[in-house]
mmCIF file with all atom_site columns, C-alpha atoms in Angstrom:
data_model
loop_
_atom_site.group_PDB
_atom_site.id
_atom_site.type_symbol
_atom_site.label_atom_id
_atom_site.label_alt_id
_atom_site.label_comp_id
_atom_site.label_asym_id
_atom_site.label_entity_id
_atom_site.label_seq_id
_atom_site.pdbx_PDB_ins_code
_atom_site.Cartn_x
_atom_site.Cartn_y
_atom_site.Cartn_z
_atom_site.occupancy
_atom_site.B_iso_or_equiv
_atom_site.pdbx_formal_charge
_atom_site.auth_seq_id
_atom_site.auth_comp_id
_atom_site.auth_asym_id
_atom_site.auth_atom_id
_atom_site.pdbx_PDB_model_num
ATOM 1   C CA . UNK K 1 1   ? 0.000   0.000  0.000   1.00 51.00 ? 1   UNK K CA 1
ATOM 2   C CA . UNK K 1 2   ? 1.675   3.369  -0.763  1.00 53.00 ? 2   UNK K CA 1
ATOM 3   C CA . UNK K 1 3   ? 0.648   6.707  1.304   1.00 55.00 ? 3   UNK K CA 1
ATOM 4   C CA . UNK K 1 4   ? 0.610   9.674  -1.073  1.00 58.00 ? 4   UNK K CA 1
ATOM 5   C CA . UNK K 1 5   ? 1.241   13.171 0.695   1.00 56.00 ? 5   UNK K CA 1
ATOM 6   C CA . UNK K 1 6   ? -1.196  15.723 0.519   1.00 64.00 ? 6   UNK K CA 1
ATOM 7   C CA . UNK K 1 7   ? 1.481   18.011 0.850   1.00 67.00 ? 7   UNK K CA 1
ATOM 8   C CA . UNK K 1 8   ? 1.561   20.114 -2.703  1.00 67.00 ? 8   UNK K CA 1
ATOM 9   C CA . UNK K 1 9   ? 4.834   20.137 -4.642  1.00 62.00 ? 9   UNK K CA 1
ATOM 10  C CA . UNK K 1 10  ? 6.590   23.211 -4.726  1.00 65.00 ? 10  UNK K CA 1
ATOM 11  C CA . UNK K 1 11  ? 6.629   26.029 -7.240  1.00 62.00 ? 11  UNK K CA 1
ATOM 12  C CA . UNK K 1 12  ? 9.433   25.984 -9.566  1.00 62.00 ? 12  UNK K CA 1
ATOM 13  C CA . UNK K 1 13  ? 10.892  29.466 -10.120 1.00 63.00 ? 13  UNK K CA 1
ATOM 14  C CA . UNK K 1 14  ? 10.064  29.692 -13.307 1.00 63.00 ? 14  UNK K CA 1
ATOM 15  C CA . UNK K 1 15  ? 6.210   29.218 -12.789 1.00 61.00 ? 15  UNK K CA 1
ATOM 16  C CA . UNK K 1 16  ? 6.633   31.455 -10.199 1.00 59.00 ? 16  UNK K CA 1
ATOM 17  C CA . UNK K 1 17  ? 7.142   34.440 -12.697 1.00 61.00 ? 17  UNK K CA 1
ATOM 18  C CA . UNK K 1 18  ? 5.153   33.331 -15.166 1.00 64.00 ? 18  UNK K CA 1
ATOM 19  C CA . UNK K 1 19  ? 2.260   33.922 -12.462 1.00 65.00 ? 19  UNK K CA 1
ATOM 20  C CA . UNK K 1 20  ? 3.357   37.030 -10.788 1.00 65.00 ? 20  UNK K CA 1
ATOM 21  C CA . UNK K 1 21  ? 4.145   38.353 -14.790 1.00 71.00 ? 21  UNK K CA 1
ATOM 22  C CA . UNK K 1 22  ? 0.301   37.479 -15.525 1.00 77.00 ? 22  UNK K CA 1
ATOM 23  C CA . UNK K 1 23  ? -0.835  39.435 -12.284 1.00 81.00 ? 23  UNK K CA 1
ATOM 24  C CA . UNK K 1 24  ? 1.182   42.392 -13.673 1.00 84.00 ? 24  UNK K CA 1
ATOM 25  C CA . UNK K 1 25  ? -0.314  42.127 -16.957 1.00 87.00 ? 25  UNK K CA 1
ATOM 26  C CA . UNK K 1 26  ? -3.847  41.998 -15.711 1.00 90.00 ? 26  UNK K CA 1
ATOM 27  C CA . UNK K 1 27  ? -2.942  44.818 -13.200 1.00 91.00 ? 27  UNK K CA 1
ATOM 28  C CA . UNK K 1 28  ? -1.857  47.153 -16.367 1.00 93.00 ? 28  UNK K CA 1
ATOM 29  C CA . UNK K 1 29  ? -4.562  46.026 -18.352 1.00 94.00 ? 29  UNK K CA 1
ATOM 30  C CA . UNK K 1 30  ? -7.313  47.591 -15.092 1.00 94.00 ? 30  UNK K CA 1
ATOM 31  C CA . UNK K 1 31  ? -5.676  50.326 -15.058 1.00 94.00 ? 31  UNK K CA 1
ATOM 32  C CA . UNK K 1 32  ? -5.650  50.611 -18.438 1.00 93.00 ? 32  UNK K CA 1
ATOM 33  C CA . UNK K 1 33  ? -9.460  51.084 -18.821 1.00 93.00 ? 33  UNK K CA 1
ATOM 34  C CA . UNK K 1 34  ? -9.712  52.506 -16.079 1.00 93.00 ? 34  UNK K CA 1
ATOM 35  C CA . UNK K 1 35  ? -7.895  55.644 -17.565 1.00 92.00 ? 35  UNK K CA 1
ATOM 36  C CA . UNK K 1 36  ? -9.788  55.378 -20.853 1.00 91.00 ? 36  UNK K CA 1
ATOM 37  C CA . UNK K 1 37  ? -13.040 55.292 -19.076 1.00 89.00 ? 37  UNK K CA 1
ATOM 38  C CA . UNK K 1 38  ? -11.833 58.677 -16.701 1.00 87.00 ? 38  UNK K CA 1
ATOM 39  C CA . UNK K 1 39  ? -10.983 60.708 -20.461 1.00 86.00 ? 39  UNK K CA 1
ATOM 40  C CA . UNK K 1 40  ? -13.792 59.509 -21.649 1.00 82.00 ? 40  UNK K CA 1
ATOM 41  C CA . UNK K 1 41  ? -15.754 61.333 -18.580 1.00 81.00 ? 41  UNK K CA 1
ATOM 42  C CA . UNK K 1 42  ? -13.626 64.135 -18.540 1.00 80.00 ? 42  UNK K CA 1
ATOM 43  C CA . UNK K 1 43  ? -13.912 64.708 -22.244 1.00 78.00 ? 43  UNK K CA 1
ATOM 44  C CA . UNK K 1 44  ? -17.567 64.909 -21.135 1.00 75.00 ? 44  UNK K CA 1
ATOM 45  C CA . UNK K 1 45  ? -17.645 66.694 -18.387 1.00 77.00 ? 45  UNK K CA 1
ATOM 46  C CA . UNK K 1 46  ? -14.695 68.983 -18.474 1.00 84.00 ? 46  UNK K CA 1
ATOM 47  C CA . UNK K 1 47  ? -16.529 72.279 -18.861 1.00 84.00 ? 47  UNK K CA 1
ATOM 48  C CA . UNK K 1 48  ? -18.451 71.580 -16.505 1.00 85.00 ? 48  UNK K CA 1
ATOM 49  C CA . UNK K 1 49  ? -15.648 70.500 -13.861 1.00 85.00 ? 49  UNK K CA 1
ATOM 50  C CA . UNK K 1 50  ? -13.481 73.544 -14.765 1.00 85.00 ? 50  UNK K CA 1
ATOM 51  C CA . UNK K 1 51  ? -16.590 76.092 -14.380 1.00 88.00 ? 51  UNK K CA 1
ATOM 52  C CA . UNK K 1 52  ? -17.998 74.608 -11.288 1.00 87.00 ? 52  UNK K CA 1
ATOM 53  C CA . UNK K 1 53  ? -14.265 75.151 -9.733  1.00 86.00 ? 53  UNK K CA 1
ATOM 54  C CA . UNK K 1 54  ? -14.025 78.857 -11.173 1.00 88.00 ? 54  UNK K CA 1
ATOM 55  C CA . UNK K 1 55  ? -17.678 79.135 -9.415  1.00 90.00 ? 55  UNK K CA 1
ATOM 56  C CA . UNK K 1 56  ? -16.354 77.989 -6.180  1.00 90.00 ? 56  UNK K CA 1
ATOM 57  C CA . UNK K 1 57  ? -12.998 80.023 -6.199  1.00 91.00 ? 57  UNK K CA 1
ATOM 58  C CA . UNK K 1 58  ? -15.273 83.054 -7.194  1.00 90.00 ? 58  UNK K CA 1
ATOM 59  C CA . UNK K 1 59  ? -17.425 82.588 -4.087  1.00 89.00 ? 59  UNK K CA 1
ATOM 60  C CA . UNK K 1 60  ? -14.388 81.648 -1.554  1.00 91.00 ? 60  UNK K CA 1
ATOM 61  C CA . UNK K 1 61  ? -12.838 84.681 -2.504  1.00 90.00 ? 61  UNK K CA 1
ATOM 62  C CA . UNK K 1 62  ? -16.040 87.300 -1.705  1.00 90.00 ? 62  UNK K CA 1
ATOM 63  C CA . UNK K 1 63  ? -17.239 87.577 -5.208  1.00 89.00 ? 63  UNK K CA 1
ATOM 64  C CA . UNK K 1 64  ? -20.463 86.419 -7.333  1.00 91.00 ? 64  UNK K CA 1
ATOM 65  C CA . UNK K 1 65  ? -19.914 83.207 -9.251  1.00 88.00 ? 65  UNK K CA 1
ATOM 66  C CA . UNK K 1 66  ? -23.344 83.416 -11.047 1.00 90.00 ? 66  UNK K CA 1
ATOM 67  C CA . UNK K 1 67  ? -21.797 83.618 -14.198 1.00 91.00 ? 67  UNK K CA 1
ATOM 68  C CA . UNK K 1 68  ? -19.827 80.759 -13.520 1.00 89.00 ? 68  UNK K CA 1
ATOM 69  C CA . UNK K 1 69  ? -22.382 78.398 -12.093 1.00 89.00 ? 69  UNK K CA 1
ATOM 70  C CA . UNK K 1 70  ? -24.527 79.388 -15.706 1.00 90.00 ? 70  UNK K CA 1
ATOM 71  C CA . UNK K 1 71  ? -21.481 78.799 -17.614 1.00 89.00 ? 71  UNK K CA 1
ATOM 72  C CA . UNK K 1 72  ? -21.544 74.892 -15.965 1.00 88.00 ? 72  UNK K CA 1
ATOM 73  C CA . UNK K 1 73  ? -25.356 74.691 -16.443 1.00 89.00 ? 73  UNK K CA 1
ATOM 74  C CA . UNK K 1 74  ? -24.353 75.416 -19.787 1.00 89.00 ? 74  UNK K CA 1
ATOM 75  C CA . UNK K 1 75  ? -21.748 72.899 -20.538 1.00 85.00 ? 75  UNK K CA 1
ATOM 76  C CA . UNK K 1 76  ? -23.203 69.943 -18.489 1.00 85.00 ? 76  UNK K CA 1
ATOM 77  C CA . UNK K 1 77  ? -26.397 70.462 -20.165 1.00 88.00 ? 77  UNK K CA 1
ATOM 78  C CA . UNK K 1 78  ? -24.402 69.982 -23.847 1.00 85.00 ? 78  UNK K CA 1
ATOM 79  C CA . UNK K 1 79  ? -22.525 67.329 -22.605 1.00 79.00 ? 79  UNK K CA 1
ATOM 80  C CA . UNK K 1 80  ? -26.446 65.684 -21.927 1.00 83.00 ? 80  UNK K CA 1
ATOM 81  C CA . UNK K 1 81  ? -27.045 65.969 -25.473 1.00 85.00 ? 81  UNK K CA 1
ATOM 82  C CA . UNK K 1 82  ? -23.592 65.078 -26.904 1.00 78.00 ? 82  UNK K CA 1
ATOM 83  C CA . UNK K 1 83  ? -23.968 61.401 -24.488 1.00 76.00 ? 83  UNK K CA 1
ATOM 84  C CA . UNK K 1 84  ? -27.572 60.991 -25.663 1.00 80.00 ? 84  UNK K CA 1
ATOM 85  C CA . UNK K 1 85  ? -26.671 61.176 -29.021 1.00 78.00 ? 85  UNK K CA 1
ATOM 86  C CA . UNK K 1 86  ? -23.373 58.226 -29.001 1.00 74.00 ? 86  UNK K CA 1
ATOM 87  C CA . UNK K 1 87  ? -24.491 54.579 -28.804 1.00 71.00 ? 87  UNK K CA 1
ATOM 88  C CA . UNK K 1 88  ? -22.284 52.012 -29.187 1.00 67.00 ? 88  UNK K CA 1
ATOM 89  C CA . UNK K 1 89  ? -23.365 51.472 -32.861 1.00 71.00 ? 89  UNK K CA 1
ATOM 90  C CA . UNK K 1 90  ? -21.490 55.139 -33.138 1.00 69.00 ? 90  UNK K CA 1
ATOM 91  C CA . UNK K 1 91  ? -18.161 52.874 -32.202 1.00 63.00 ? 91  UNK K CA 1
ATOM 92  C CA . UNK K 1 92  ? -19.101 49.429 -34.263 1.00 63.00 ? 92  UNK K CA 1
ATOM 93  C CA . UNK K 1 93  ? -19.950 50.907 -37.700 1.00 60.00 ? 93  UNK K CA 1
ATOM 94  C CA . UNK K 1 94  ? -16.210 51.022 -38.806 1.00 57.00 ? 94  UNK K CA 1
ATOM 95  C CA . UNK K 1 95  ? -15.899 47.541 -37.229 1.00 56.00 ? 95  UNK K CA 1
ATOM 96  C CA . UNK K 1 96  ? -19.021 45.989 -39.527 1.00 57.00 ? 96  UNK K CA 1
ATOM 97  C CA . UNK K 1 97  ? -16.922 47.389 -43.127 1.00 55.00 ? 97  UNK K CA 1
ATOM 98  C CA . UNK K 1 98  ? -13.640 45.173 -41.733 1.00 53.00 ? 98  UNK K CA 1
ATOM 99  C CA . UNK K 1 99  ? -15.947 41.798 -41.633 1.00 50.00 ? 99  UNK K CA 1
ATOM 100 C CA . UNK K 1 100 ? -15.539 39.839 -44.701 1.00 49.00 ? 100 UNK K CA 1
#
C-alpha cells in the first residue's frame, strides 16, 4: 500500500514568474481602462468640472460666481445631449466594413 502526501509540490521558479508576470499584466490592463473610461468622462464633463471650480474660487474669494455656475449649467447640459446622441453602434460601424 503506498501513502501519497497531501502536501503540494513546490513552485518551480520559473512558474513562479510566469504567475506574478500574468498578475502584472492583468494589473496594467485595469488600469488601463480605467484611464480610458476617466478621459472619456472628462472629455464629457470637463466644462463643466473647470466652471464649477471657477464658481467655487469666485465665491471663496467674496465675489459672485453666477456667471460661472450658468457657464456649468451650460456645458453639463451639452454634454447631456452630446452622451444621448453616441451609442455604441457610433463605435461598431467602422468595425461591420472590416468583416468579410
Amino acid at each position: 500500500m503506498s501513502v501519497q502526501s497531501s502536501k503540494p509540490m513546490p513552485k518551480l521558479p520559473s512558474q513562479l514568474r510566469r504567475q506574478a508576470g500574468q498578475g502584472m499584466t492583468e494589473y496594467i490592463i485595469i488600469v488601463a481602462l480605467v484611464a480610458v473610461a476617466a478621459i472619456a468622462v472628462y472629455q464629457y464633463l470637463g466644462q463643466v468640472l473647470r466652471a464649477q471650480t471657477a464658481a467655487v474660487a469666485k465665491e471663496l474669494a467674496g465675489e459672485d460666481g453666477t456667471q460661472q455656475s450658468r457657464a456649468a449649467q451650460s456645458a453639463a447640459e451639452s454634454a447631456a445631449t452630446q452622451a444621448a446622441a453616441k451609442s455604441l453602434k457610433d463605435f461598431t460601424g467602422q468595425a461591420q466594413g472590416a468583416v468579410r
